[in-house]
Amino acid sequence: MKPISLLPGKSQAQPSGTIAALAAYWTLTSEQLFAALHTSQNGIQQTDAEGRIKQYGLNALKAQRQTTAFWLLLSQFKSPLVLILIFAAIVSAFVGEWTDAIIVLAVVIGSTMLGFAQEYRASKAVEQLRSQVTIKSSVLRDGKPQMLPSEQVVPGDVVLLSAGSLIPADGVVLEATDFFVNQAVLTGETFPVEKSPGIVPAKASLAERTNSVFMGTSVRSGMAHVLIVQTGKATVFGQIAERLSLRPAQTEFERGVQKFGYLLTQVMLVMVVLVLAINIFLAKPPIDSLLFALALAVGLAPELLPAIISITLAHGAQQMAKRGVIVRRLNAIENFGSMDVLCTDKTGTLTEGVVRLDGALDPDGQPSTTVLNYTYLNSQYQTGMDNPLDDAVSAYAQQAGAKSGAEQKVDEIPYDFVRKCLSVVTANAQGERTLITKGALENILKICTQVQAGDGSHALDEKTLAAIDEHYSAWSDKGFRVLGVAIRSLDGQAASYSSADEKGMTFIGFLLFFDPPKADVEQAIVDLAQRGVDLKIITGDNEKVARHVAEAVHLPITGVLTGRALNDMTDEALWHAAERTTIFASVDPNQKERIILALRKTQHVVGYMGDGINDAPALHAADVGISVDTAVDVAKDAADFVLLKQDLDILREGIDVGRVTFANTLKYILTTISANFGNMFSMAGASLFLPFLPLLASQILLNNFLSDIPGTTIASDNVDPEWVAKPRRWNTVFIRDYMVLFGLVSSVFDFLTFGVLLFVYRASPAEFRTGWFIESLLTELVIALVVRTRRVFFRSRPGKLLLASTLIVIGITLVLPYVPFNFLFGFIPLPAPLMLMMLGLTALYVLVTEIAKKVFYSRLENAIA
């Protein structure tokens, strides 16, 4: 990414890639910037944009490199386990053991190709899904606004920003109307700051550059035209990206896998040193002993675990996409399944989300054409963010035949979440100006001193306020959302207006909006409750409206908290209150975030669903951020999941898929680590008293490779209903106990096999290795079908791919001793009675494991909760 020189009189690109090499563009006039960037207030030509993308690159912090087969294949060799195997092969070749070296390399290539094939297919599927949700910007090209992917924004573009926009790159403000930006991610400022055109001193800090906007920040309110100066890595955000916490916090499952990996690494190191030392002490061949110790260590670890996790998550993402859920962050899928609290606004989830205006009424509660006409002007002329309330007003007014008359728009004071109102200034044919404001009733009344009565007005006294409050309460109890409308005649011909002019106004009436509850939402609430997910409403609407909706959909209400009550609460008090509260009403964006953090503090996995600007802080704070495809950019960018339809039933299906994904990942870990631990424990023990190595290194690696083949199909395995019945969370203690118990059961049968081979059949070293190879691999393959479920194994049907791959590998295992090239792996044909004995021990192992499983789960019924 090449930054642009903005020194006066120059327009060439500089080769330097650091922001320090640039002149202070915030000190330059718009004319100087236009000249330097070869652009104008109407933006650049589309033909120029393509050349600028080639010159400066895409507007992204990292180059958008598509997943290629070569790089993905290369990444398979970054695993420490693979490197250990390659090291073992080099050692073998160095001492002249060419057969061992070739076999080890063959196993390495087989394992990496297996992982590569699955991961490549999964990564391409995920890329295709992610392309369905892209952040776009409104850009002037050829003088006309176009919606383009933000990564295609280039220096010289003029971007149109409004409330909810995610600022795509660094630039300077050309025009602005009450334009406030949240830039806490860069400056740490708690509140949004106002941006306006102008010139700022060269030494101004980021916070002092009031004429500049920066990539990664978002528009809180107002509108602006911004000239883009720097994109991608040349932005302020790009320059300090390495020092910012750009990656989301690790999920609980990721932390568990990481701890699990540390444990395995420690065990492997101890095993290598201990086994190698003992075997050398017993005067066994040192090279064979080293290869044996390394193979034991590799055999203990589930080396395909990273690939299995990627494949399983990608499969989960594909399944979610089929249900209308696009996954933006794969690692959040497990959190989705672990979620036990879901917080959401009521609009669009509990209600239809299609708001209609039910009436425009005067202060006495009677239908009023005057109120409707003024409201229609306000909605028609506002140009900030798209708003369903304004759409409802326009639809109602047009149906009622309302007309805007000769009034023309003079100015606009956009909506923001502090004032909670929106104003426009109009002028009639005689030039008389009127300020028209609509918004939250409480806020409207604060700026009013008069109330309209007939053709005149009188003071807004206590009696009138009481009557207004009585109307408001009655309508709220019926589920109506009530806004207020006020006007004021303006003197003079001011060039612009601001929120400071919203004072001394006359209250002229009410607007009643209604959003009916969804017909099927009651069943969705029941389904979520059955899955252990508590639903909580967090809304900016008042308590009565929220309570009415909750009662209409039969959501059990255990407590109600208002924003005013929240302000008086300490964080510690909120921790206790949040769990017992169903409805949080009249809350602002910062309070939403406080609620989410309080629930997380009390050990809940919290999901938050939102689609507005005011939802962004809560979406960031939640374990699971959920938005919809029609949401504002800043909400979609903060979300882990994007729904193609705002529906609780889709969420329920997404939760099920998340739990299935978690279950299948855990299945691989449990089945593989318990079998591997048992086999490696047995081999380490056997090496102490056997005069020969119990298995050759090549046989250990082949065993591990063949047993991993069914593991790659685990993502599509069927999952028992009880796995999705409640939230499941990582439990390292459970996995450790599982590994030890079932690993030791496996070892018991290994030692039985040793006894049969040594004392019953008096097997030679080659027969011993062949017999034990068959028994250990058969038990690992069959037992995977047993321990994958808490039920008796034949009452839980495995997935088709898992079953088919298991049967195929079992067939390969049984014929290996009899194939012409068996000598390469040190195998010899076994007599029929000995082979039957191996099969019999396998069947007995299955029976004993079923008994152990029943005892284990009866004692640890709630081990994973």
Coordinates of C-alpha atoms in Angstrom, one line a residue, residues 340-608:
D340 CA -27.5 -20.1 27.6
V341 CA -28.8 -16.5 27.6
L342 CA -30.1 -14.7 24.5
C343 CA -30.7 -11.0 24.7
T344 CA -32.7 -9.3 21.9
D345 CA -34.8 -6.3 21.1
K346 CA -38.4 -7.1 20.6
T347 CA -38.8 -5.5 17.1
G348 CA -38.5 -8.1 14.4
T349 CA -37.8 -11.0 16.7
L350 CA -40.8 -11.1 19.0
T351 CA -42.8 -8.8 16.7
E352 CA -43.4 -8.8 12.9
G353 CA -40.9 -6.0 12.5
V354 CA -43.3 -4.3 10.1
V355 CA -44.2 -1.1 12.0
R356 CA -47.4 0.7 11.0
L357 CA -48.7 4.1 12.0
D358 CA -52.0 3.6 13.8
G359 CA -52.9 7.2 14.2
A360 CA -51.8 10.9 14.4
L361 CA -53.6 12.4 17.3
D362 CA -53.9 15.9 18.9
P363 CA -53.1 16.5 22.6
D364 CA -56.7 15.5 23.5
G365 CA -56.2 12.1 21.8
Q366 CA -58.3 12.9 18.7
P367 CA -57.3 12.3 15.1
S368 CA -55.6 15.3 13.7
T369 CA -54.8 16.2 10.1
T370 CA -52.4 19.0 11.3
V371 CA -50.3 16.5 13.2
L372 CA -50.2 14.1 10.3
N373 CA -49.2 16.9 7.8
Y374 CA -46.4 18.2 10.0
T375 CA -45.2 14.6 10.7
Y376 CA -45.3 13.8 6.9
L377 CA -43.0 16.8 6.2
N378 CA -40.6 15.7 8.9
S379 CA -40.4 12.1 7.6
Q380 CA -40.3 13.1 3.9
Y381 CA -37.4 15.6 4.3
Q382 CA -35.2 13.6 6.7
T383 CA -32.2 12.2 4.9
G384 CA -30.3 10.5 7.8
M385 CA -30.6 6.8 8.4
D386 CA -33.3 4.6 7.0
N387 CA -36.1 4.3 9.6
P388 CA -39.1 2.1 9.6
L389 CA -41.0 4.7 11.6
D390 CA -40.6 7.2 8.8
D391 CA -41.6 4.6 6.2
A392 CA -44.7 3.9 8.2
V393 CA -45.6 7.7 8.4
S394 CA -45.1 8.1 4.7
A395 CA -47.3 5.1 3.9
Y396 CA -50.1 6.2 6.2
A397 CA -49.9 9.9 5.1
Q398 CA -50.1 8.9 1.4
Q399 CA -53.0 6.6 2.0
A400 CA -54.8 9.4 3.9
G401 CA -54.1 11.9 1.1
A402 CA -51.8 14.1 3.0
K403 CA -49.8 16.7 1.0
S404 CA -46.6 18.5 1.6
G405 CA -48.0 21.7 0.0
A406 CA -45.6 24.4 -1.0
E407 CA -43.2 23.9 1.9
Q408 CA -39.6 23.4 1.0
K409 CA -36.8 21.9 3.1
V410 CA -34.3 24.4 4.6
D411 CA -32.3 22.3 6.9
E412 CA -32.2 19.2 9.0
I413 CA -31.1 18.3 12.5
P414 CA -30.5 14.5 12.3
Y415 CA -31.5 12.0 14.9
D416 CA -29.1 10.9 17.7
F417 CA -29.4 8.6 20.6
V418 CA -29.0 11.3 23.2
R419 CA -31.7 13.7 22.1
K420 CA -33.8 10.9 20.7
C421 CA -35.5 13.2 18.3
L422 CA -35.3 14.4 14.7
S423 CA -36.0 17.8 13.3
V424 CA -36.4 19.5 9.9
V425 CA -36.8 23.1 9.0
T426 CA -39.2 24.0 6.3
A427 CA -40.2 27.2 4.6
N428 CA -43.6 28.0 3.0
A429 CA -44.3 30.1 -0.1
Q430 CA -44.1 33.3 1.9
G431 CA -40.7 32.3 3.3
E432 CA -41.9 31.6 6.8
R433 CA -39.8 29.0 8.5
T434 CA -41.0 26.2 10.8
L435 CA -39.0 23.8 13.0
I436 CA -40.8 20.4 13.1
T437 CA -39.5 17.9 15.6
K438 CA -40.7 14.3 16.4
G439 CA -39.2 11.9 18.8
A440 CA -39.5 10.1 22.2
L441 CA -42.4 11.7 24.0
E442 CA -40.5 12.4 27.2
N443 CA -37.7 14.2 25.3
I444 CA -40.2 16.1 23.2
L445 CA -42.0 17.4 26.2
K446 CA -38.7 18.6 27.7
I447 CA -38.2 21.1 24.9
C448 CA -41.8 22.3 24.9
T449 CA -43.3 25.3 26.7
Q450 CA -46.7 25.4 25.0
V451 CA -49.3 22.9 24.0
Q452 CA -51.7 23.4 21.1
A453 CA -55.4 23.7 21.9
G454 CA -57.7 24.3 19.0
D455 CA -56.5 27.2 16.9
G456 CA -54.4 28.6 19.7
S457 CA -52.0 27.3 22.4
H458 CA -51.5 27.6 26.2
A459 CA -48.7 26.9 28.6
L460 CA -47.7 23.3 29.2
D461 CA -48.7 23.1 32.8
E462 CA -48.8 20.3 35.3
K463 CA -52.5 19.5 34.6
T464 CA -51.8 19.2 30.9
L465 CA -48.7 17.1 31.5
A466 CA -50.8 14.7 33.7
A467 CA -53.4 14.4 30.9
I468 CA -50.7 13.6 28.4
D469 CA -49.1 11.1 30.7
E470 CA -52.5 9.4 31.2
H471 CA -52.9 9.0 27.4
Y472 CA -49.4 7.7 27.1
S473 CA -49.8 5.1 29.8
A474 CA -53.1 3.9 28.4
W475 CA -51.7 3.5 24.9
S476 CA -48.5 1.9 26.1
D477 CA -50.4 -0.7 28.1
K478 CA -52.1 -1.7 24.8
G479 CA -48.6 -2.2 23.1
F480 CA -48.5 1.1 21.1
R481 CA -45.2 2.9 20.7
V482 CA -45.9 6.6 21.3
L483 CA -43.9 9.5 19.9
G484 CA -44.5 13.2 20.3
V485 CA -44.6 16.0 17.7
A486 CA -43.7 19.6 18.3
I487 CA -43.3 22.7 16.2
R488 CA -41.9 26.3 16.5
S489 CA -42.0 29.3 14.1
L490 CA -38.5 30.5 13.4
D491 CA -37.6 34.2 13.0
G492 CA -34.9 35.3 10.6
Q493 CA -33.1 33.5 7.8
A494 CA -30.3 31.5 9.5
A495 CA -27.9 29.7 7.3
S496 CA -28.1 26.5 9.4
Y497 CA -29.7 25.1 12.5
S498 CA -28.6 22.8 15.3
S499 CA -30.1 21.0 18.3
A500 CA -29.7 24.2 20.3
D501 CA -32.7 25.6 18.3
E502 CA -34.9 22.8 19.7
K503 CA -36.4 24.9 22.5
G504 CA -39.5 26.8 23.4
M505 CA -41.6 24.6 21.2
T506 CA -45.3 23.8 21.0
F507 CA -46.5 20.3 21.6
I508 CA -49.1 19.5 18.9
G509 CA -49.8 15.8 19.3
F510 CA -49.0 12.1 19.4
L511 CA -48.0 9.4 16.9
L512 CA -49.1 5.8 17.7
F513 CA -47.1 3.0 16.1
F514 CA -48.0 -0.7 16.4
D515 CA -45.9 -3.7 15.6
P516 CA -47.9 -6.9 16.2
P517 CA -46.4 -10.0 17.8
K518 CA -45.3 -12.8 15.5
A519 CA -47.7 -15.7 15.2
D520 CA -45.1 -18.4 15.7
V521 CA -42.8 -16.8 18.1
E522 CA -44.4 -18.4 21.2
Q523 CA -43.3 -21.9 20.0
A524 CA -39.8 -20.6 19.3
I525 CA -39.6 -19.3 22.9
V526 CA -40.7 -22.7 24.2
D527 CA -38.1 -24.4 22.0
L528 CA -35.3 -22.1 23.3
A529 CA -36.3 -22.8 26.9
Q530 CA -36.3 -26.5 26.3
R531 CA -32.7 -26.1 25.1
G532 CA -31.7 -24.3 28.3
V533 CA -31.6 -20.8 26.7
D534 CA -33.2 -17.9 28.7
L535 CA -34.6 -15.1 26.5
K536 CA -34.3 -11.5 27.8
I537 CA -35.6 -8.4 26.1
I538 CA -33.4 -5.3 26.0
T539 CA -35.2 -2.4 24.4
G540 CA -35.2 1.4 24.2
D541 CA -39.1 1.3 24.4
N542 CA -40.8 2.0 27.6
E543 CA -41.6 -0.7 30.2
K544 CA -45.3 -0.9 29.5
V545 CA -44.8 -1.6 25.7
A546 CA -42.1 -4.2 26.4
R547 CA -44.2 -5.9 29.1
H548 CA -47.3 -6.0 26.7
V549 CA -45.2 -7.7 24.0
A550 CA -43.7 -10.2 26.4
E551 CA -47.2 -11.1 27.8
A552 CA -48.6 -11.3 24.2
V553 CA -46.0 -14.0 23.3
H554 CA -46.2 -15.7 26.7
L555 CA -42.6 -15.0 27.7
P556 CA -42.4 -15.6 31.4
I557 CA -41.5 -12.3 33.2
T558 CA -39.3 -12.7 36.3
G559 CA -38.3 -9.1 36.6
V560 CA -38.2 -5.7 34.9
L561 CA -35.5 -3.0 35.1
T562 CA -35.6 0.4 33.5
G563 CA -32.7 2.5 32.3
R564 CA -33.3 5.0 35.1
A565 CA -33.0 2.2 37.7
L566 CA -29.8 0.9 36.0
N567 CA -28.2 4.3 36.3
D568 CA -28.5 4.1 40.1
M569 CA -27.1 0.5 40.3
T570 CA -23.5 -0.4 40.9
D571 CA -21.9 -3.1 38.7
E572 CA -22.0 -5.6 41.5
A573 CA -25.7 -5.0 42.1
L574 CA -26.4 -5.4 38.4
W575 CA -24.5 -8.7 38.3
H576 CA -27.2 -10.1 40.7
A577 CA -30.2 -8.3 39.2
A578 CA -29.4 -9.2 35.6
E579 CA -29.9 -12.9 36.1
R580 CA -33.3 -12.4 37.6
T581 CA -34.6 -9.9 35.0
T582 CA -36.5 -10.7 31.9
I583 CA -37.1 -7.1 30.5
F584 CA -34.7 -4.2 30.4
A585 CA -36.7 -1.2 29.2
S586 CA -35.8 2.4 28.2
V587 CA -32.1 1.6 28.0
D588 CA -29.4 3.4 26.1
P589 CA -26.5 1.8 24.2
N590 CA -24.0 2.0 27.1
Q591 CA -26.5 0.4 29.4
K592 CA -27.0 -2.5 26.9
E593 CA -23.3 -3.1 27.1
R594 CA -23.4 -3.0 30.9
I595 CA -26.2 -5.6 30.9
I596 CA -24.3 -8.0 28.6
L597 CA -21.1 -7.7 30.7
A598 CA -23.0 -8.3 33.9
L599 CA -24.5 -11.5 32.6
R600 CA -21.1 -12.7 31.3
K601 CA -19.6 -11.9 34.7
T602 CA -22.0 -14.4 36.3
Q603 CA -20.6 -17.2 34.1
H604 CA -23.3 -17.1 31.4
V605 CA -22.5 -17.5 27.7
V606 CA -24.4 -14.6 26.3
G607 CA -25.8 -13.9 22.9
Y608 CA -27.0 -10.5 21.7

